[in-house]
Tab-separated table of C-alpha atoms in Angstrom:
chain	number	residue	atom	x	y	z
A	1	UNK	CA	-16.013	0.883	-3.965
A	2	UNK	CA	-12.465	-0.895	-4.507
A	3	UNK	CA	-10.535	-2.052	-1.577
A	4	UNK	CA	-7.070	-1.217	-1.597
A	5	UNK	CA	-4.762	-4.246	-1.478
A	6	UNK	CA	-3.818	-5.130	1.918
A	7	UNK	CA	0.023	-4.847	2.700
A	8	UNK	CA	1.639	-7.902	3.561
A	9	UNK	CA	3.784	-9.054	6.402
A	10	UNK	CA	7.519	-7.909	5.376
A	11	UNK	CA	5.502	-6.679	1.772
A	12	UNK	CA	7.172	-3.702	-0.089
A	13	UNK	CA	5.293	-1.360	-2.370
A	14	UNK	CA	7.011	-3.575	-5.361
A	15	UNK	CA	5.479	-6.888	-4.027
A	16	UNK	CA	2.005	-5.054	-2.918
A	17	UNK	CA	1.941	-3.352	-6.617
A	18	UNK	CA	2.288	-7.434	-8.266
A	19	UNK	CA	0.285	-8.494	-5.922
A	20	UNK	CA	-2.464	-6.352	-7.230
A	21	UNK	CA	-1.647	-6.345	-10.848
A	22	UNK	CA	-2.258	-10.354	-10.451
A	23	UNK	CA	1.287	-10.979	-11.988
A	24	UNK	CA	2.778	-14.238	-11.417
A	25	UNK	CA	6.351	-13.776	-9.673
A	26	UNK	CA	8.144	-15.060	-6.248
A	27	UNK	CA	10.379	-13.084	-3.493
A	28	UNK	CA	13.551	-14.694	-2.867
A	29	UNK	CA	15.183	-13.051	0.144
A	30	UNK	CA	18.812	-13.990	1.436
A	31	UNK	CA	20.305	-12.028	3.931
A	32	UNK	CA	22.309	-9.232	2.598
A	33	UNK	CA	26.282	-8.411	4.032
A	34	UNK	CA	26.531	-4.553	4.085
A	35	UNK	CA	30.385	-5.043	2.920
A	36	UNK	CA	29.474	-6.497	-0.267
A	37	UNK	CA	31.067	-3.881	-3.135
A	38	UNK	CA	28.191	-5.107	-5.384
A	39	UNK	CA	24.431	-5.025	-4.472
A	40	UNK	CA	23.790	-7.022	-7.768
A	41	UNK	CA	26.468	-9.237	-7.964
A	42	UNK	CA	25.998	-10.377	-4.146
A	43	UNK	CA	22.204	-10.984	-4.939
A	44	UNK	CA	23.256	-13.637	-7.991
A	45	UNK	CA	25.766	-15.311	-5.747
A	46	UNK	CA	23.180	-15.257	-2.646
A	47	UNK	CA	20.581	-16.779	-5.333
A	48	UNK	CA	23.029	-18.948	-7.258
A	49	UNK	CA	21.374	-17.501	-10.516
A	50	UNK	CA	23.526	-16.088	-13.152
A	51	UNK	CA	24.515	-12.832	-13.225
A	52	UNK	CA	23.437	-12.113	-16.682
A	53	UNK	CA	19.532	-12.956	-15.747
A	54	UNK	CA	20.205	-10.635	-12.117
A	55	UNK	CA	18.967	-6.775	-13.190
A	56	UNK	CA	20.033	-3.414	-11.199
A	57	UNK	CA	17.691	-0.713	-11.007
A	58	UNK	CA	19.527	3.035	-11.984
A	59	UNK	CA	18.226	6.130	-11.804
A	60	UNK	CA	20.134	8.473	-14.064
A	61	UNK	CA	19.174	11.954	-15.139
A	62	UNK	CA	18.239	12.793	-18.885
A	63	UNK	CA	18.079	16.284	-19.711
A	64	UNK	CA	16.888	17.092	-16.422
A	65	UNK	CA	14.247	14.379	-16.175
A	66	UNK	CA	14.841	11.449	-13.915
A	67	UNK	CA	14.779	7.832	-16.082
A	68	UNK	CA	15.089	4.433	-14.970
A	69	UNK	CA	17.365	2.110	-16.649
A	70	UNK	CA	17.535	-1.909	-15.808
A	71	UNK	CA	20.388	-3.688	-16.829
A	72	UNK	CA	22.210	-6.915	-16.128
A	73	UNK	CA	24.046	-6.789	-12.920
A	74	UNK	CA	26.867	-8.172	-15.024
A	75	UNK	CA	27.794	-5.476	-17.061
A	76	UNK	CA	27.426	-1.617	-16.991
A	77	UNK	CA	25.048	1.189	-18.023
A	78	UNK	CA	25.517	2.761	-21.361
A	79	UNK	CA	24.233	5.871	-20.759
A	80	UNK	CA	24.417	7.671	-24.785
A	81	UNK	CA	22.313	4.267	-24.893
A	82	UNK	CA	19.885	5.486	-23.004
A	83	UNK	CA	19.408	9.276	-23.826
A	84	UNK	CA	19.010	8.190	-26.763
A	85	UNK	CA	16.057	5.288	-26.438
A	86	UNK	CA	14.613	8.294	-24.541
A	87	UNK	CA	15.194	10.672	-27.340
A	88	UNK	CA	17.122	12.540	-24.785
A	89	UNK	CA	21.071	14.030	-25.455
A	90	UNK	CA	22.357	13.439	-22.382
A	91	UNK	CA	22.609	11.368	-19.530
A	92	UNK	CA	24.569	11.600	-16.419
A	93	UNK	CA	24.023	9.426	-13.137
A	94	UNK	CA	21.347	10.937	-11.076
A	95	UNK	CA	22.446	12.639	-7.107
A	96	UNK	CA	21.428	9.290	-5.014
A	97	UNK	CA	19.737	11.438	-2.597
A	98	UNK	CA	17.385	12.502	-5.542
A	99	UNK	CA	16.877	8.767	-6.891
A	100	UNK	CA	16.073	7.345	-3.315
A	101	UNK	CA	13.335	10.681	-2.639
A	102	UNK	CA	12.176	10.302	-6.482
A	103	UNK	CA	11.543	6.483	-5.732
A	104	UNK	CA	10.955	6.018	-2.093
A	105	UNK	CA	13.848	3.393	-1.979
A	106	UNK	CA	17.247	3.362	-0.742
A	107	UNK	CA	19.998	2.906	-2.780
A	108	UNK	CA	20.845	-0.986	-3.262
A	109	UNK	CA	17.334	-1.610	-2.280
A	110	UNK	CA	15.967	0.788	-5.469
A	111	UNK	CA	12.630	-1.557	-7.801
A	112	UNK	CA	11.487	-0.572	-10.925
A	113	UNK	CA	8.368	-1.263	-10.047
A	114	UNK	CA	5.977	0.573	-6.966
A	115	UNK	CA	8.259	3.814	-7.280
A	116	UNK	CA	7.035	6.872	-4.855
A	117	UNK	CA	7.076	8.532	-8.289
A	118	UNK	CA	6.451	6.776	-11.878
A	119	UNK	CA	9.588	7.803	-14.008
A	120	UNK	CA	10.236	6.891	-17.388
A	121	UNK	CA	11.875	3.063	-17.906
A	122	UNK	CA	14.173	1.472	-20.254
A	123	UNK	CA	15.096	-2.096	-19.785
A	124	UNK	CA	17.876	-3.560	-21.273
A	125	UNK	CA	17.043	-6.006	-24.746
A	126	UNK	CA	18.853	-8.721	-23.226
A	127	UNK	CA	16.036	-9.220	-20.762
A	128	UNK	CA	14.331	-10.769	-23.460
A	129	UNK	CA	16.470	-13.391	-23.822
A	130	UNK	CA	15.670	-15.261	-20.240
A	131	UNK	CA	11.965	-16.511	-19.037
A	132	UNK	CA	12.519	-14.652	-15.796
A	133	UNK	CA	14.475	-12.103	-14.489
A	134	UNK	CA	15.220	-11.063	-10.704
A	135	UNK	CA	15.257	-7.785	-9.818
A	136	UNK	CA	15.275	-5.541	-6.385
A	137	UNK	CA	11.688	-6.021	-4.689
A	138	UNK	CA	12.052	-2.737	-2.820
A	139	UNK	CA	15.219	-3.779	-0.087
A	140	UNK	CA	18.522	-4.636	-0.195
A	141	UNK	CA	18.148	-8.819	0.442
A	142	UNK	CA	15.014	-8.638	-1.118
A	143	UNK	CA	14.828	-10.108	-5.203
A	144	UNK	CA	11.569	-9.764	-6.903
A	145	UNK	CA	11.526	-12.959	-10.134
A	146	UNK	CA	9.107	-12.166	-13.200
A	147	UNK	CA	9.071	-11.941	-16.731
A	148	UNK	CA	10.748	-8.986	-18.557
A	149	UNK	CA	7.520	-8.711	-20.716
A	150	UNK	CA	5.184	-8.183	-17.436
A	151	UNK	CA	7.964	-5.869	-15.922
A	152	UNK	CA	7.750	-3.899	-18.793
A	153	UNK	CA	4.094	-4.117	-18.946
A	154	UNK	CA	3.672	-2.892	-15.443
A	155	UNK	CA	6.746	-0.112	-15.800
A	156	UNK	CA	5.451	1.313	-19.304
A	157	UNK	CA	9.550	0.332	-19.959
A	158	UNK	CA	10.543	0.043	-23.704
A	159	UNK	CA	13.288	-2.265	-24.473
A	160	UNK	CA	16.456	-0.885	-25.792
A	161	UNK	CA	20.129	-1.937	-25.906
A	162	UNK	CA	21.026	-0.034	-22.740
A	163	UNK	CA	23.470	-2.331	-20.968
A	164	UNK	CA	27.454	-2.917	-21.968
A	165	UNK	CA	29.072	-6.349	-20.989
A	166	UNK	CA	31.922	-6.099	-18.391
C-alpha cells in the first residue's frame, strides 16, 4: 500500500503535488504587500527575475467549461487565442468566486498545478523560450520555479500562443 506524501511545513498542494511527482523545482517566497495593483508584476520585482520568465495563472471560461491559461506576467491574455487552442469559440474571464472554488486557491495566490479540480491548461509558447519559469505555488508570496516542459507534463497543458505583449 502507497503512502501518501506527507505535507510539509508551510507546503501547498502545488509544492506537495512536485514533491511527489519527483520534479526538480525551488519555492522562492518574499513577502507579499496587499496594495500591490499587480500580483505578477510584484512577484518579478520581489524576485528580481524578469517579467517575461514570471507566469500568472487565469482561469477563464470556454464555452461553459473552466480552462487555465498561463501567460507572462508581462503582457495580457488573448483570449480568441485560447478558445481556439481549446477548439472552443469563446472565451470570457471566469466569476473569481468560481476560479478560486474550481481550484481551491485564492485569487493572486491561484497554481496551475495541485488544483481542487484538474481543468484543462494552455501555457503560453513563450514559456519555451526560458530554462525555468516561476509561477504561483498555491499563495500570494509564494513562487513555485520549474521547467515549462515538466509544468506542462504535470498539467496535461499544450503550448499555444496565448499571451499578447503589453
Amino acid at each position: 500500500m502507497a503512502k501518501k506524501p506527507k505535507k510539509q511545513p508551510g507546503g501547498t498542494p502545488a509544492t506537495v503535488a512536485l514533491t511527489a511527482a519527483g520534479t526538480a523545482f525551488t519555492v522562492h517566497a518574499y513577502d507579499h504587500a496587499p496594495s500591490s495593483p499587480s500580483y505578477g508584476e510584484e512577484a518579478a520585482e520581489a524576485l528580481g527575475v524578469s517579467p517575461d520568465r514570471v507566469f500568472k495563472t487565469l482561469v477563464a471560461d470556454v464555452d461553459g467549461e473552466l480552462t487555465v491559461a498561463v501567460v507572462p506576467v508581462a503582457g495580457s491574455l488573448d483570449l480568441k487565442a485560447l478558445a481556439a487552442a481549446v477548439g472552443g469559440k469563446r472565451a470570457t474571464m471566469a466569476d473569481p468566486a468560481a476560479a478560486e472554488r474550481t481550484t481551491g486557491y485564492v485569487r493572486g495566490g491561484i497554481s496551475p498545478l495541485g488544483q481542487r479540480k484538474r481543468l484543462r491548461t494552455v501555457l503560453d509558447t513563450s514559456a519555451r523560450a526560458h530554462t525555468t519559469i516561476c509561477v504561483s505555488a498555491g499563495r500570494r508570496g509564494l513562487e513555485v520555479e520549474l521547467s515549462a516542459e515538466d509544468l506542462a507534463g504535470l498539467t496535461g497543458a499544450v503550448f499555444a500562443e496565448i499571451g499578447r505583449a503589453a
